[in-house]
Amino acid sequence: MWWEALLWSLLAGVGGTLAGALIPVSVRGRGEKLLSALMAFTAGFMAALVFLDVLPESLDSTGQIWITLLVTLAGAGIVFLAGIILDRKAGEHRHDDSGDMPDLHSAEGKRELYVGFSLMTALILHNIPEGMMIGGLSASGSAWLAAVLIALHNIPEGIAMSAA
């Protein structure tokens, strides 16, 4: 049923990311070392995922290292350029540990809003193929397994977004 695929997709996309985002929020104020350790874990997890799963699978499917290398470098270039554009558009992102919401009419508030919308857009684009996969697997009855695995995969992403 369509609602079951939608439910599993929401669980995978929102549940894992939210669980990851709550971790840095719950340890904030307990020390920079713990937050740094969480960020190091997240970076290591994502690097391991790329080098141990994504790149070998890409090499197996294309059979040519040059295609994999070219696409990997193109993706890294796009992320690098997006970072430059975001820095120029949003200015330097500063943390305010007071917990107060910035005034959305001020320059700082507009920067915060722009960064938030940029993260939201990136997360939506990232979750589209995952939702399509869960929808495709819903007929076979294994959508729940894919949703759980995707939710686990999204926990480090939530940590990175919340701690940054």
PDB file of C-alpha atoms in Angstrom:
ATOM      1  CA  MET A   1       0.000   0.000   0.000  1.00  0.00           C
ATOM      2  CA  TRP A   2       1.150   3.539  -0.735  1.00  0.00           C
ATOM      3  CA  TRP A   3       0.696   4.757   2.838  1.00  0.00           C
ATOM      4  CA  GLU A   4       3.025   2.031   4.137  1.00  0.00           C
ATOM      5  CA  ALA A   5       5.781   3.128   1.738  1.00  0.00           C
ATOM      6  CA  LEU A   6       5.198   6.741   2.795  1.00  0.00           C
ATOM      7  CA  LEU A   7       5.379   5.812   6.477  1.00  0.00           C
ATOM      8  CA  TRP A   8       8.650   3.888   6.063  1.00  0.00           C
ATOM      9  CA  SER A   9      10.115   6.706   3.958  1.00  0.00           C
ATOM     10  CA  LEU A  10       9.242   9.265   6.636  1.00  0.00           C
ATOM     11  CA  LEU A  11      10.713   7.043   9.331  1.00  0.00           C
ATOM     12  CA  ALA A  12      13.950   6.626   7.379  1.00  0.00           C
ATOM     13  CA  GLY A  13      14.320  10.251   6.327  1.00  0.00           C
ATOM     14  CA  VAL A  14      13.114  12.092   9.390  1.00  0.00           C
ATOM     15  CA  GLY A  15      13.691   9.544  12.139  1.00  0.00           C
ATOM     16  CA  GLY A  16      17.377   8.888  11.561  1.00  0.00           C
ATOM     17  CA  THR A  17      18.278  12.497  10.882  1.00  0.00           C
ATOM     18  CA  LEU A  18      16.313  13.717  13.901  1.00  0.00           C
ATOM     19  CA  ALA A  19      17.878  11.090  16.153  1.00  0.00           C
ATOM     20  CA  GLY A  20      21.319  12.173  14.985  1.00  0.00           C
ATOM     21  CA  ALA A  21      20.494  15.854  15.394  1.00  0.00           C
ATOM     22  CA  LEU A  22      19.386  15.338  18.990  1.00  0.00           C
ATOM     23  CA  ILE A  23      22.743  13.845  20.020  1.00  0.00           C
ATOM     24  CA  PRO A  24      24.854  17.046  19.755  1.00  0.00           C
ATOM     25  CA  VAL A  25      21.997  19.106  21.191  1.00  0.00           C
ATOM     26  CA  SER A  26      21.827  16.844  24.247  1.00  0.00           C
ATOM     27  CA  VAL A  27      25.597  17.004  24.893  1.00  0.00           C
ATOM     28  CA  ARG A  28      26.019  20.719  24.167  1.00  0.00           C
ATOM     29  CA  GLY A  29      27.529  22.497  27.119  1.00  0.00           C
ATOM     30  CA  ARG A  30      29.300  19.362  28.314  1.00  0.00           C
ATOM     31  CA  GLY A  31      32.537  20.185  26.558  1.00  0.00           C
ATOM     32  CA  GLU A  32      34.025  20.785  23.176  1.00  0.00           C
ATOM     33  CA  LYS A  33      35.937  17.487  23.325  1.00  0.00           C
ATOM     34  CA  LEU A  34      32.760  15.437  23.261  1.00  0.00           C
ATOM     35  CA  LEU A  35      31.327  17.477  20.397  1.00  0.00           C
ATOM     36  CA  SER A  36      34.629  17.155  18.524  1.00  0.00           C
ATOM     37  CA  ALA A  37      34.584  13.393  19.075  1.00  0.00           C
ATOM     38  CA  LEU A  38      31.058  13.206  17.643  1.00  0.00           C
ATOM     39  CA  MET A  39      32.135  15.174  14.577  1.00  0.00           C
ATOM     40  CA  ALA A  40      35.197  12.935  14.145  1.00  0.00           C
ATOM     41  CA  PHE A  41      33.005   9.832  14.380  1.00  0.00           C
ATOM     42  CA  THR A  42      30.633  11.255  11.789  1.00  0.00           C
ATOM     43  CA  ALA A  43      33.429  12.180   9.385  1.00  0.00           C
ATOM     44  CA  GLY A  44      35.003   8.740   9.782  1.00  0.00           C
ATOM     45  CA  PHE A  45      31.681   6.984   9.256  1.00  0.00           C
ATOM     46  CA  MET A  46      30.929   8.910   6.079  1.00  0.00           C
ATOM     47  CA  ALA A  47      34.467   8.437   4.719  1.00  0.00           C
ATOM     48  CA  ALA A  48      34.289   4.696   5.435  1.00  0.00           C
ATOM     49  CA  LEU A  49      30.918   4.495   3.711  1.00  0.00           C
ATOM     50  CA  VAL A  50      32.324   6.144   0.594  1.00  0.00           C
ATOM     51  CA  PHE A  51      35.607   4.242   0.420  1.00  0.00           C
ATOM     52  CA  LEU A  52      34.382   0.820   1.544  1.00  0.00           C
ATOM     53  CA  ASP A  53      30.960   0.709  -0.127  1.00  0.00           C
ATOM     54  CA  VAL A  54      30.186   3.387  -2.699  1.00  0.00           C
ATOM     55  CA  LEU A  55      33.492   3.517  -4.610  1.00  0.00           C
ATOM     56  CA  PRO A  56      33.979  -0.281  -4.850  1.00  0.00           C
ATOM     57  CA  GLU A  57      30.393  -0.704  -6.048  1.00  0.00           C
ATOM     58  CA  SER A  58      30.925   2.033  -8.617  1.00  0.00           C
ATOM     59  CA  LEU A  59      34.101   0.345  -9.843  1.00  0.00           C
ATOM     60  CA  ASP A  60      32.259  -2.974 -10.145  1.00  0.00           C
ATOM     61  CA  SER A  61      29.381  -1.475 -12.120  1.00  0.00           C
ATOM     62  CA  THR A  62      31.452   0.657 -14.524  1.00  0.00           C
ATOM     63  CA  GLY A  63      34.519  -1.535 -14.769  1.00  0.00           C
ATOM     64  CA  GLN A  64      36.633   1.545 -15.461  1.00  0.00           C
ATOM     65  CA  ILE A  65      38.476   3.483 -12.799  1.00  0.00           C
ATOM     66  CA  TRP A  66      38.529   6.677 -14.876  1.00  0.00           C
ATOM     67  CA  ILE A  67      34.747   7.037 -14.934  1.00  0.00           C
ATOM     68  CA  THR A  68      34.548   6.503 -11.181  1.00  0.00           C
ATOM     69  CA  LEU A  69      37.409   8.940 -10.588  1.00  0.00           C
ATOM     70  CA  LEU A  70      35.888  11.583 -12.882  1.00  0.00           C
ATOM     71  CA  VAL A  71      32.437  11.385 -11.286  1.00  0.00           C
ATOM     72  CA  THR A  72      33.950  11.427  -7.771  1.00  0.00           C
ATOM     73  CA  LEU A  73      36.056  14.494  -8.561  1.00  0.00           C
ATOM     74  CA  ALA A  74      33.076  16.213 -10.210  1.00  0.00           C
ATOM     75  CA  GLY A  75      30.977  15.587  -7.090  1.00  0.00           C
ATOM     76  CA  ALA A  76      33.745  16.897  -4.839  1.00  0.00           C
ATOM     77  CA  GLY A  77      34.043  19.979  -7.060  1.00  0.00           C
ATOM     78  CA  ILE A  78      30.311  20.646  -6.873  1.00  0.00           C
ATOM     79  CA  VAL A  79      30.357  20.374  -3.071  1.00  0.00           C
ATOM     80  CA  PHE A  80      33.420  22.655  -2.912  1.00  0.00           C
ATOM     81  CA  LEU A  81      31.773  25.286  -5.135  1.00  0.00           C
ATOM     82  CA  ALA A  82      28.530  25.064  -3.166  1.00  0.00           C
ATOM     83  CA  GLY A  83      30.528  25.725   0.006  1.00  0.00           C
ATOM     84  CA  ILE A  84      32.141  28.803  -1.529  1.00  0.00           C
ATOM     85  CA  ILE A  85      28.786  30.123  -2.760  1.00  0.00           C
ATOM     86  CA  LEU A  86      27.174  29.458   0.627  1.00  0.00           C
ATOM     87  CA  ASP A  87      29.995  31.262   2.438  1.00  0.00           C
ATOM     88  CA  ARG A  88      29.690  34.288   0.168  1.00  0.00           C
ATOM     89  CA  LYS A  89      25.912  34.369   0.282  1.00  0.00           C
ATOM     90  CA  ALA A  90      25.483  33.670   3.987  1.00  0.00           C
ATOM     91  CA  GLY A  91      28.646  35.218   5.378  1.00  0.00           C
ATOM     92  CA  GLU A  92      30.445  33.665   8.288  1.00  0.00           C
ATOM     93  CA  HIS A  93      28.148  31.402  10.292  1.00  0.00           C
ATOM     94  CA  ARG A  94      28.422  32.180  13.978  1.00  0.00           C
ATOM     95  CA  HIS A  95      27.057  30.100  16.807  1.00  0.00           C
ATOM     96  CA  ASP A  96      24.930  31.721  19.440  1.00  0.00           C
ATOM     97  CA  ASP A  97      24.873  29.507  22.502  1.00  0.00           C
ATOM     98  CA  SER A  98      22.244  31.633  24.233  1.00  0.00           C
ATOM     99  CA  GLY A  99      19.473  29.722  22.466  1.00  0.00           C
ATOM    100  CA  ASP A 100      17.736  32.933  21.383  1.00  0.00           C
ATOM    101  CA  MET A 101      16.266  33.080  17.905  1.00  0.00           C
ATOM    102  CA  PRO A 102      17.914  35.719  15.698  1.00  0.00           C
ATOM    103  CA  ASP A 103      15.823  38.561  14.333  1.00  0.00           C
ATOM    104  CA  LEU A 104      14.980  37.473  10.778  1.00  0.00           C
ATOM    105  CA  HIS A 105      15.116  41.087   9.574  1.00  0.00           C
ATOM    106  CA  SER A 106      18.728  41.555  10.674  1.00  0.00           C
ATOM    107  CA  ALA A 107      21.731  40.537   8.572  1.00  0.00           C
ATOM    108  CA  GLU A 108      22.575  37.714  10.987  1.00  0.00           C
ATOM    109  CA  GLY A 109      18.999  36.454  10.910  1.00  0.00           C
ATOM    110  CA  LYS A 110      18.992  36.407   7.117  1.00  0.00           C
ATOM    111  CA  ARG A 111      22.255  34.435   7.131  1.00  0.00           C
ATOM    112  CA  GLU A 112      20.784  31.920   9.586  1.00  0.00           C
ATOM    113  CA  LEU A 113      17.668  31.591   7.451  1.00  0.00           C
ATOM    114  CA  TYR A 114      19.714  31.095   4.273  1.00  0.00           C
ATOM    115  CA  VAL A 115      21.881  28.411   5.896  1.00  0.00           C
ATOM    116  CA  GLY A 116      18.766  26.641   7.181  1.00  0.00           C
ATOM    117  CA  PHE A 117      17.065  26.660   3.791  1.00  0.00           C
ATOM    118  CA  SER A 118      20.273  25.447   2.131  1.00  0.00           C
ATOM    119  CA  LEU A 119      20.505  22.511   4.544  1.00  0.00           C
ATOM    120  CA  MET A 120      16.825  21.742   4.058  1.00  0.00           C
ATOM    121  CA  THR A 121      17.192  21.722   0.265  1.00  0.00           C
ATOM    122  CA  ALA A 122      20.263  19.483   0.418  1.00  0.00           C
ATOM    123  CA  LEU A 123      18.496  17.061   2.751  1.00  0.00           C
ATOM    124  CA  ILE A 124      15.410  16.884   0.537  1.00  0.00           C
ATOM    125  CA  LEU A 125      17.499  16.211  -2.578  1.00  0.00           C
ATOM    126  CA  HIS A 126      19.512  13.599  -0.683  1.00  0.00           C
ATOM    127  CA  ASN A 127      16.397  11.751   0.531  1.00  0.00           C
ATOM    128  CA  ILE A 128      14.542  11.553  -2.812  1.00  0.00           C
ATOM    129  CA  PRO A 129      16.390   8.435  -4.095  1.00  0.00           C
ATOM    130  CA  GLU A 130      16.117   6.795  -0.684  1.00  0.00           C
ATOM    131  CA  GLY A 131      12.352   7.307  -0.666  1.00  0.00           C
ATOM    132  CA  MET A 132      12.104   5.956  -4.215  1.00  0.00           C
ATOM    133  CA  MET A 133      13.989   2.825  -3.168  1.00  0.00           C
ATOM    134  CA  ILE A 134      11.709   2.277  -0.175  1.00  0.00           C
ATOM    135  CA  GLY A 135       8.663   2.785  -2.392  1.00  0.00           C
ATOM    136  CA  GLY A 136       9.993   0.231  -4.863  1.00  0.00           C
ATOM    137  CA  LEU A 137      10.654  -2.301  -2.106  1.00  0.00           C
ATOM    138  CA  SER A 138       7.249  -1.878  -0.457  1.00  0.00           C
ATOM    139  CA  ALA A 139       5.656  -4.421  -2.796  1.00  0.00           C
ATOM    140  CA  SER A 140       8.175  -7.088  -1.782  1.00  0.00           C
ATOM    141  CA  GLY A 141       7.635  -6.545   1.939  1.00  0.00           C
ATOM    142  CA  SER A 142      11.238  -5.541   2.647  1.00  0.00           C
ATOM    143  CA  ALA A 143      10.664  -1.778   2.790  1.00  0.00           C
ATOM    144  CA  TRP A 144      10.940  -1.851   6.587  1.00  0.00           C
ATOM    145  CA  LEU A 145      14.485  -3.251   6.412  1.00  0.00           C
ATOM    146  CA  ALA A 146      15.588  -0.613   3.910  1.00  0.00           C
ATOM    147  CA  ALA A 147      13.967   2.086   6.069  1.00  0.00           C
ATOM    148  CA  VAL A 148      15.811   0.934   9.194  1.00  0.00           C
ATOM    149  CA  LEU A 149      19.149   0.801   7.359  1.00  0.00           C
ATOM    150  CA  ILE A 150      18.600   4.229   5.801  1.00  0.00           C
ATOM    151  CA  ALA A 151      17.601   5.658   9.191  1.00  0.00           C
ATOM    152  CA  LEU A 152      20.842   4.304  10.679  1.00  0.00           C
ATOM    153  CA  HIS A 153      22.727   5.835   7.751  1.00  0.00           C
ATOM    154  CA  ASN A 154      21.042   9.200   8.416  1.00  0.00           C
ATOM    155  CA  ILE A 155      22.086   9.392  12.087  1.00  0.00           C
ATOM    156  CA  PRO A 156      25.644  10.623  11.324  1.00  0.00           C
ATOM    157  CA  GLU A 157      24.202  13.141   8.860  1.00  0.00           C
ATOM    158  CA  GLY A 158      21.969  14.521  11.608  1.00  0.00           C
ATOM    159  CA  ILE A 159      24.959  14.726  13.944  1.00  0.00           C
ATOM    160  CA  ALA A 160      26.948  16.670  11.350  1.00  0.00           C
ATOM    161  CA  MET A 161      24.132  19.113  10.614  1.00  0.00           C
ATOM    162  CA  SER A 162      23.283  19.752  14.251  1.00  0.00           C
ATOM    163  CA  ALA A 163      26.856  20.088  15.487  1.00  0.00           C
ATOM    164  CA  ALA A 164      27.991  22.346  12.639  1.00  0.00           C
TER     165      ALA A 164
END
